Backbone as a chain_set.jsonl record, in Angstrom:
{"seq": "XXXXXXXXXXXXXXXXXXXXXXXXXXXXXXXXXXXXXXXXXXXXXXXXXXXXXXXXXXXXXXXXXXXXXXXXXXXXXXXXXXXXXXXXXXXXXXXXXXXXXXXXXXXXXXXXXXXXXXXXXXXXXXXXXXXXXXXXXXXXXXXXXXXX", "coords": {"N": [[0.219, -20.246, 54.318], [1.907, -22.313, 55.119], [2.437, -21.94, 57.709], [-0.171, -22.341, 58.716], [-0.638, -25.014, 58.147], [1.255, -26.249, 59.684], [0.445, -25.509, 62.196], [-1.871, -26.977, 62.369], [-1.039, -29.653, 61.974], [0.493, -29.6, 64.484], [-1.581, -29.597, 66.152], [-2.962, -32.216, 65.633], [-0.938, -33.843, 66.186], [-0.728, -33.305, 69.202], [-3.343, -34.253, 69.968], [-3.141, -36.888, 69.085], [-1.057, -37.846, 70.917], [-2.439, -37.485, 73.358], [-4.473, -39.434, 73.663], [-5.763, -42.004, 75.336], [-5.231, -45.442, 76.587], [-7.683, -48.069, 76.908], [-9.291, -48.254, 79.936], [-10.349, -49.544, 83.189], [-11.104, -47.952, 84.879], [-12.149, -46.043, 83.554], [-14.955, -46.456, 83.551], [-15.552, -48.736, 82.176], [-15.35, -52.315, 81.615], [-13.111, -53.418, 80.818], [-9.656, -53.506, 80.445], [-6.768, -52.302, 78.658], [-3.798, -54.107, 78.17], [-1.741, -52.391, 78.059], [-2.096, -50.613, 79.913], [-1.227, -51.695, 82.349], [1.313, -51.532, 84.623], [3.246, -53.173, 85.664], [4.505, -56.566, 85.63], [2.155, -59.17, 86.073], [2.179, -62.193, 86.976], [2.3, -64.257, 83.921], [1.007, -62.338, 82.248], [0.948, -60.01, 79.78], [2.339, -56.551, 79.575], [2.49, -53.153, 79.446], [3.322, -50.647, 76.821], [3.978, -51.993, 74.403], [2.252, -54.244, 74.748], [-0.184, -53.442, 73.944], [-3.625, -53.886, 73.22], [-5.867, -52.7, 72.481], [-5.758, -51.304, 70.27], [-4.878, -48.547, 70.323], [-2.079, -48.066, 70.386], [-1.185, -48.717, 67.798], [-2.842, -46.909, 66.293], [-1.935, -44.522, 67.27], [0.748, -44.543, 66.6], [0.401, -44.609, 63.649], [-0.8, -41.963, 63.391], [1.107, -40.343, 64.312], [3.29, -40.856, 62.446], [1.959, -40.046, 60.244], [1.869, -37.288, 60.607], [4.442, -36.494, 60.745], [5.268, -37.263, 58.113], [4.038, -35.512, 56.556], [5.002, -33.348, 57.393], [7.471, -33.388, 56.436], [6.802, -33.356, 53.708], [6.117, -30.839, 53.508], [8.329, -29.532, 53.997], [9.979, -29.96, 51.77], [8.459, -28.615, 49.78], [8.789, -25.778, 49.832], [8.929, -22.415, 49.351], [11.056, -20.653, 46.713], [13.491, -18.086, 45.95], [15.225, -18.328, 44.086], [15.14, -18.111, 41.288], [13.899, -15.91, 38.685], [11.447, -15.402, 39.291], [9.486, -14.357, 42.025], [7.927, -16.131, 43.829], [8.031, -19.424, 43.91], [7.709, -22.937, 43.526], [10.003, -25.107, 43.407], [10.171, -27.869, 43.582], [7.68, -28.943, 42.7], [7.795, -27.672, 40.222], [10.307, -28.067, 38.667], [12.011, -27.252, 36.088], [10.166, -25.527, 35.116], [7.9, -22.884, 35.816], [6.115, -22.933, 38.878], [3.51, -21.776, 40.579], [3.79, -20.566, 43.963], [1.704, -20.719, 47.041], [2.281, -24.27, 46.116], [0.401, -26.721, 44.309], [0.69, -29.211, 45.758], [0.929, -28.589, 48.337], [-1.441, -27.062, 48.737], [-3.24, -29.307, 48.559], [-2.577, -30.753, 50.767], [-3.654, -29.084, 52.732], [-6.461, -29.422, 52.368], [-8.075, -31.16, 53.971], [-8.422, -29.756, 56.204], [-10.283, -27.768, 55.611], [-12.6, -26.753, 56.762], [-11.633, -25.521, 58.972], [-11.542, -22.47, 60.861], [-9.639, -20.659, 60.024], [-8.873, -21.557, 57.841], [-7.994, -20.386, 54.461], [-9.884, -19.528, 51.629], [-8.54, -18.961, 49.281], [-6.647, -20.71, 49.248], [-7.566, -23.094, 48.409], [-7.359, -25.565, 45.871], [-7.303, -24.983, 42.466], [-10.499, -25.835, 40.795], [-11.341, -27.661, 42.61], [-14.098, -28.716, 44.644], [-15.866, -28.038, 47.502], [-17.222, -29.851, 48.673], [-17.543, -32.979, 50.28], [-16.896, -36.043, 48.697], [-19.576, -38.263, 47.657], [-19.782, -41.375, 49.077], [-17.107, -41.611, 49.701], [-16.523, -40.982, 52.276], [-14.652, -41.109, 55.19], [-12.387, -41.055, 53.729], [-11.921, -38.915, 52.592], [-12.25, -37.64, 49.932], [-12.872, -34.974, 47.506], [-15.378, -33.547, 45.523], [-14.451, -32.338, 42.407], [-15.071, -29.204, 40.623], [-15.779, -29.978, 38.06], [-16.931, -32.447, 38.187], [-15.576, -34.476, 38.634], [-13.757, -36.852, 40.971], [-11.389, -36.312, 43.35], [-8.784, -38.032, 44.959]], "CA": [[-0.178, -21.616, 54.291], [2.816, -23.432, 55.812], [2.088, -21.65, 59.203], [-1.462, -22.923, 58.863], [-0.327, -26.549, 57.974], [2.199, -26.571, 60.747], [-0.371, -25.317, 63.394], [-3.044, -27.972, 62.316], [-0.211, -30.855, 62.368], [0.743, -29.681, 65.939], [-2.859, -30.08, 66.74], [-3.067, -33.489, 65.3], [0.139, -34.405, 67.253], [-1.224, -33.201, 70.414], [-4.595, -35.201, 69.774], [-2.642, -38.37, 69.047], [-0.4, -38.101, 72.089], [-3.344, -37.336, 74.363], [-5.334, -40.389, 73.669], [-5.451, -42.863, 76.425], [-5.681, -46.747, 76.38], [-8.946, -48.569, 77.71], [-8.928, -48.56, 81.345], [-11.419, -49.733, 83.86], [-11.229, -46.696, 85.764], [-13.01, -44.969, 82.654], [-16.157, -47.01, 83.725], [-15.637, -49.949, 81.477], [-15.022, -53.531, 82.252], [-11.896, -53.761, 79.92], [-8.432, -52.679, 80.504], [-5.727, -52.724, 77.797], [-2.553, -54.465, 78.998], [-0.661, -51.189, 78.17], [-2.442, -49.789, 81.152], [-0.442, -52.247, 83.449], [2.686, -50.856, 85.02], [4.142, -54.217, 86.025], [4.194, -57.832, 85.417], [1.312, -60.082, 86.887], [2.449, -63.565, 86.372], [2.489, -64.173, 82.695], [0.248, -61.306, 81.762], [1.797, -58.89, 79.177], [1.969, -55.231, 80.116], [3.383, -51.928, 78.932], [2.975, -50.113, 75.537], [4.135, -53.132, 73.39], [1.39, -55.164, 74.784], [-1.421, -52.844, 73.794], [-4.439, -54.798, 72.336], [-7.079, -51.887, 72.168], [-5.655, -50.377, 68.934], [-4.275, -47.252, 70.461], [-0.533, -47.949, 70.111], [-1.094, -48.638, 66.272], [-3.486, -45.568, 65.836], [-0.908, -43.29, 67.598], [1.804, -44.543, 65.785], [0.065, -44.069, 62.418], [-1.074, -40.633, 63.354], [2.286, -39.555, 64.457], [3.861, -41.196, 61.359], [1.258, -39.12, 59.213], [2.064, -35.989, 60.822], [5.906, -36.507, 60.315], [5.538, -37.221, 56.692], [3.396, -34.329, 56.046], [5.968, -32.105, 57.651], [8.651, -33.61, 55.465], [6.356, -32.92, 52.382], [5.833, -29.21, 53.542], [9.788, -28.951, 53.876], [10.257, -30.227, 50.17], [7.816, -27.714, 49.005], [9.193, -24.357, 50.497], [9.293, -21.435, 47.965], [12.532, -20.218, 46.604], [13.781, -16.801, 45.24], [16.394, -18.502, 43.221], [14.794, -17.551, 40.122], [13.652, -14.394, 38.601], [10.123, -15.396, 39.738], [9.752, -14.548, 43.469], [7.393, -17.203, 44.682], [8.211, -20.428, 43.092], [8.042, -24.24, 44.014], [11.023, -25.811, 42.702], [9.932, -29.205, 43.567], [6.726, -29.246, 41.686], [8.086, -27.123, 38.945], [11.303, -28.452, 38.017], [12.572, -26.04, 35.267], [8.986, -24.76, 34.954], [7.535, -22.053, 36.939], [4.847, -23.391, 39.603], [3.181, -20.701, 41.588], [3.709, -20.913, 45.388], [1.685, -22.293, 47.449], [2.141, -25.152, 45.108], [-0.864, -27.689, 44.395], [0.897, -30.134, 46.875], [0.575, -27.957, 49.767], [-2.982, -26.756, 48.853], [-3.984, -30.476, 48.721], [-2.296, -31.008, 52.17], [-4.458, -28.328, 53.526], [-7.892, -29.586, 52.136], [-8.642, -31.881, 55.136], [-8.591, -28.72, 57.079], [-11.115, -26.787, 54.9], [-13.649, -26.423, 57.584], [-11.147, -24.778, 60.136], [-11.827, -21.077, 60.634], [-8.312, -20.034, 59.663], [-8.46, -21.697, 56.259], [-8.349, -19.517, 53.456], [-10.376, -20.021, 50.388], [-7.697, -18.868, 48.234], [-5.555, -22.044, 49.197], [-8.266, -24.229, 47.607], [-6.641, -25.849, 44.547], [-8.368, -24.947, 41.411], [-11.126, -26.995, 40.278], [-11.803, -28.659, 43.685], [-14.993, -28.108, 45.403], [-15.845, -28.032, 49.013], [-18.182, -30.86, 49.271], [-16.938, -34.261, 50.413], [-17.505, -36.795, 47.743], [-20.274, -39.175, 48.071], [-19.147, -42.843, 49.137], [-15.805, -41.644, 50.046], [-16.421, -41.036, 53.747], [-13.431, -40.934, 55.93], [-11.009, -41.178, 52.802], [-11.687, -37.362, 52.325], [-12.313, -37.254, 48.613], [-13.673, -33.883, 47.182], [-15.633, -33.384, 44.079], [-14.063, -31.039, 41.375], [-16.18, -28.411, 39.904], [-16.047, -30.753, 36.695], [-17.751, -33.59, 38.798], [-14.785, -35.826, 38.987], [-13.484, -36.985, 42.41], [-10.148, -36.314, 43.774], [-8.411, -38.958, 45.707]], "C": [[0.6, -22.442, 55.141], [2.5, -23.099, 57.293], [0.765, -22.423, 59.708], [-1.296, -24.373, 58.964], [0.324, -26.873, 59.266], [1.463, -26.527, 62.076], [-1.356, -26.624, 63.397], [-2.11, -29.472, 62.508], [0.107, -30.739, 63.935], [-0.4, -30.118, 66.575], [-3.108, -31.668, 66.608], [-2.248, -34.392, 66.053], [-0.221, -34.556, 68.385], [-2.373, -34.35, 70.749], [-3.992, -36.662, 69.944], [-1.806, -38.829, 70.489], [-1.241, -38.124, 73.254], [-4.215, -38.617, 74.616], [-4.898, -41.373, 74.708], [-5.941, -44.415, 76.155], [-7.111, -47.004, 77.142], [-8.442, -48.881, 79.089], [-10.2, -48.823, 82.112], [-11.958, -48.742, 84.686], [-12.271, -45.56, 84.989], [-14.591, -45.416, 82.693], [-16.582, -48.113, 82.798], [-15.111, -51.025, 82.252], [-13.498, -54.049, 81.728], [-10.742, -52.855, 80.255], [-7.323, -53.285, 79.582], [-4.571, -52.999, 78.58], [-1.629, -53.49, 79.039], [-0.936, -50.281, 79.264], [-1.572, -50.526, 82.606], [0.944, -51.588, 83.415], [3.743, -51.989, 85.421], [3.749, -55.531, 85.754], [3.157, -58.516, 86.344], [1.29, -61.413, 86.306], [2.668, -63.508, 85.013], [1.784, -63.163, 81.718], [1.114, -60.236, 80.983], [1.421, -57.422, 79.666], [2.814, -54.304, 79.433], [2.811, -51.586, 77.445], [2.769, -51.066, 74.279], [3.097, -54.157, 73.46], [0.02, -54.702, 74.468], [-2.356, -53.8, 72.693], [-5.863, -54.101, 72.109], [-6.958, -51.258, 70.908], [-4.981, -49.146, 69.212], [-2.854, -47.065, 69.967], [-0.453, -47.915, 68.578], [-1.757, -47.334, 65.704], [-2.592, -44.45, 65.991], [0.136, -43.289, 66.591], [1.72, -44.101, 64.195], [-0.287, -42.638, 62.266], [0.207, -39.858, 63.403], [3.183, -39.671, 63.151], [3.359, -40.087, 60.226], [1.678, -37.849, 59.422], [3.623, -35.698, 60.44], [5.91, -36.466, 58.718], [4.858, -36.104, 56.237], [4.24, -33.079, 56.202], [7.129, -32.135, 56.61], [8.072, -33.098, 54.024], [6.401, -31.217, 52.385], [7.45, -28.786, 53.306], [10.161, -29.046, 52.433], [9.507, -29.137, 49.451], [7.907, -26.273, 49.31], [9.367, -23.564, 49.14], [10.694, -21.017, 47.877], [12.457, -18.862, 45.731], [14.819, -17.016, 44.334], [16.291, -18.088, 41.844], [14.427, -16.169, 39.927], [12.301, -14.235, 39.013], [10.07, -15.489, 41.267], [9.16, -15.583, 44.1], [7.19, -18.425, 43.92], [8.299, -21.934, 43.675], [8.924, -25.035, 43.098], [10.718, -27.597, 42.674], [8.909, -29.899, 42.823], [6.993, -28.786, 40.299], [9.198, -27.553, 38.198], [11.935, -27.263, 37.307], [11.371, -25.192, 34.792], [8.595, -24.089, 36.112], [6.235, -22.649, 37.296], [4.549, -22.388, 40.662], [3.056, -21.169, 43.043], [2.566, -20.169, 45.967], [1.429, -23.032, 46.244], [0.763, -26.077, 45.285], [-0.654, -28.781, 45.63], [0.712, -29.513, 48.172], [-0.831, -27.535, 49.878], [-3.644, -28.082, 49.046], [-3.689, -30.962, 50.256], [-3.442, -30.144, 53.04], [-6.076, -28.543, 53.408], [-8.666, -30.26, 53.281], [-9.091, -30.786, 56.135], [-9.463, -27.498, 56.651], [-12.262, -26.255, 55.685], [-12.982, -25.626, 58.708], [-11.345, -23.257, 59.691], [-10.752, -20.203, 60.134], [-8.063, -20.419, 58.233], [-9.032, -20.636, 55.467], [-8.707, -20.028, 52.226], [-9.518, -19.943, 49.227], [-6.641, -20.117, 48.062], [-6.186, -23.091, 48.431], [-7.871, -24.319, 46.232], [-7.864, -25.431, 43.442], [-9.122, -26.104, 40.92], [-11.778, -27.739, 41.433], [-12.809, -27.937, 44.566], [-14.871, -28.264, 46.789], [-16.761, -29.028, 49.742], [-17.596, -32.043, 49.38], [-17.633, -35.279, 49.317], [-18.411, -37.937, 48.222], [-19.606, -40.669, 48.04], [-17.732, -42.727, 49.615], [-15.633, -41.63, 51.568], [-15.25, -40.381, 54.356], [-12.008, -40.718, 54.986], [-10.952, -39.626, 52.466], [-11.683, -37.007, 51.008], [-12.997, -36.08, 48.445], [-14.165, -33.981, 45.676], [-15.212, -32.203, 43.392], [-15.352, -30.357, 40.792], [-16.655, -29.147, 38.541], [-16.88, -31.934, 37.005], [-16.924, -34.882, 38.958], [-14.331, -35.646, 40.519], [-12.138, -37.099, 42.539], [-9.834, -37.235, 44.906], [-8.308, -38.468, 47.211]], "O": [[0.038, -23.255, 55.875], [2.308, -24.043, 58.06], [0.645, -22.98, 60.799], [-1.844, -24.946, 59.906], [-0.127, -27.82, 59.91], [1.735, -27.319, 62.977], [-1.552, -27.222, 64.455], [-2.596, -30.35, 63.222], [-0.02, -31.751, 64.624], [-0.326, -30.946, 67.483], [-3.468, -32.276, 67.616], [-2.637, -35.469, 66.505], [-0.187, -35.682, 68.882], [-2.261, -35.178, 71.654], [-4.345, -37.444, 70.826], [-1.916, -39.934, 71.02], [-0.826, -38.776, 74.212], [-4.643, -38.816, 75.753], [-3.696, -41.536, 74.917], [-6.991, -44.593, 75.537], [-7.57, -46.156, 77.907], [-7.458, -49.566, 79.366], [-11.202, -48.281, 81.646], [-13.11, -48.719, 85.117], [-12.918, -44.634, 85.478], [-15.41, -44.837, 81.979], [-17.767, -48.406, 82.635], [-14.529, -50.859, 83.324], [-12.889, -54.979, 82.255], [-10.855, -51.632, 80.332], [-6.975, -54.464, 79.648], [-4.285, -52.299, 79.552], [-0.728, -53.534, 79.876], [-0.204, -49.336, 79.555], [-1.373, -49.928, 83.663], [1.547, -51.204, 82.413], [4.945, -51.736, 85.491], [2.536, -55.689, 85.623], [3.403, -58.364, 87.541], [0.575, -61.754, 85.364], [3.372, -62.537, 84.736], [2.001, -63.202, 80.507], [1.974, -59.624, 81.617], [0.297, -57.173, 80.102], [3.831, -54.699, 78.862], [1.893, -52.259, 76.977], [1.868, -51.043, 73.441], [2.92, -54.915, 72.507], [-0.924, -55.463, 74.682], [-1.942, -54.298, 71.646], [-6.836, -54.711, 71.665], [-7.933, -50.686, 70.421], [-4.444, -48.626, 68.234], [-2.49, -46.113, 69.276], [0.325, -47.108, 68.071], [-1.255, -46.754, 64.741], [-2.429, -43.575, 65.141], [0.415, -42.335, 65.866], [2.585, -43.472, 63.586], [-0.126, -42.079, 61.181], [0.407, -38.88, 62.683], [3.789, -38.667, 62.777], [4.108, -39.427, 59.506], [1.894, -37.181, 58.41], [3.916, -34.661, 59.845], [6.579, -35.607, 58.143], [5.358, -35.716, 55.181], [4.253, -32.086, 55.474], [7.619, -31.147, 56.064], [8.818, -32.486, 53.259], [6.675, -30.515, 51.412], [7.772, -27.864, 52.557], [10.702, -28.054, 51.945], [10.038, -28.748, 48.411], [6.949, -25.58, 48.967], [9.842, -24.012, 48.096], [11.437, -21.027, 48.859], [11.531, -18.61, 44.96], [15.349, -16.054, 43.778], [17.301, -17.724, 41.242], [14.582, -15.321, 40.806], [11.862, -13.091, 39.132], [10.509, -16.492, 41.829], [9.818, -16.073, 45.018], [6.157, -18.497, 43.254], [9.231, -22.022, 44.475], [8.473, -25.565, 42.083], [11.076, -28.356, 41.773], [9.01, -31.042, 42.375], [6.526, -29.369, 39.321], [9.092, -27.422, 36.978], [12.361, -26.327, 37.983], [11.59, -24.197, 34.101], [8.835, -24.509, 37.244], [5.36, -22.892, 36.466], [5.35, -22.206, 41.579], [2.284, -22.085, 43.323], [2.342, -19.045, 45.518], [0.593, -22.67, 45.415], [0.158, -26.094, 46.357], [-1.583, -29.161, 46.343], [0.26, -30.213, 49.078], [-1.416, -27.611, 50.958], [-4.671, -28.049, 49.725], [-4.584, -31.532, 50.88], [-4.02, -30.678, 53.987], [-6.865, -27.98, 54.167], [-9.827, -29.922, 53.509], [-10.092, -30.965, 56.829], [-9.394, -26.408, 57.219], [-12.874, -25.291, 55.225], [-13.76, -25.018, 59.444], [-11.326, -22.857, 58.527], [-11.008, -19.035, 59.842], [-7.265, -19.828, 57.505], [-10.126, -20.091, 55.617], [-8.009, -20.889, 51.689], [-9.665, -20.705, 48.272], [-6.002, -20.414, 47.052], [-5.507, -23.927, 47.835], [-7.984, -23.368, 45.459], [-9.074, -25.567, 43.621], [-8.589, -27.181, 40.653], [-12.763, -28.432, 41.181], [-12.579, -26.865, 45.128], [-13.794, -28.618, 47.267], [-17.018, -29.083, 50.945], [-16.949, -32.293, 48.363], [-18.852, -35.255, 49.143], [-18.015, -38.58, 49.194], [-18.976, -41.059, 47.057], [-17.163, -43.77, 49.934], [-14.681, -42.216, 52.084], [-14.911, -39.235, 54.061], [-10.906, -40.34, 55.384], [-9.883, -39.16, 52.071], [-11.074, -35.962, 50.78], [-13.901, -35.959, 49.272], [-13.457, -34.424, 44.772], [-15.598, -31.1, 43.778], [-16.425, -30.916, 40.562], [-17.751, -28.923, 38.027], [-17.536, -32.426, 36.087], [-17.34, -35.994, 39.286], [-14.473, -34.611, 41.171], [-11.589, -37.975, 41.869], [-10.628, -37.231, 45.846], [-7.954, -39.251, 48.092]]}, "num_chains": 1, "name": "protein.A"}
């Protein structure tokens, strides 16, 4: 599961870095100031001058990837106890089977990926997006409740 998540996060990172600012060469009439490479009078230029929203989206996407990588690092399994696969972060002094629910929840947005294994789906979580949730990515549990 960790390898699967790391691969998906690598893909998300590459997509974020590959996006381009609005440019008239793309057939439009508008050019984001970030596409300018030098000053023209008092017009802003460079990444800090972005007004097409890409800089903010890219920054958020890269921060999201980094935060998820940190969560994954916190939820690695341990062999320190008598139980072979255990998440100490989730379990504390109690046994929590690894992969823990936290890692399973991180994988849910990638549930349609061909490499996603149904055994990773958290218990009680369905595979249908919740009505009205849209891009927020909620899921309907088998008992009818909605996960965030």
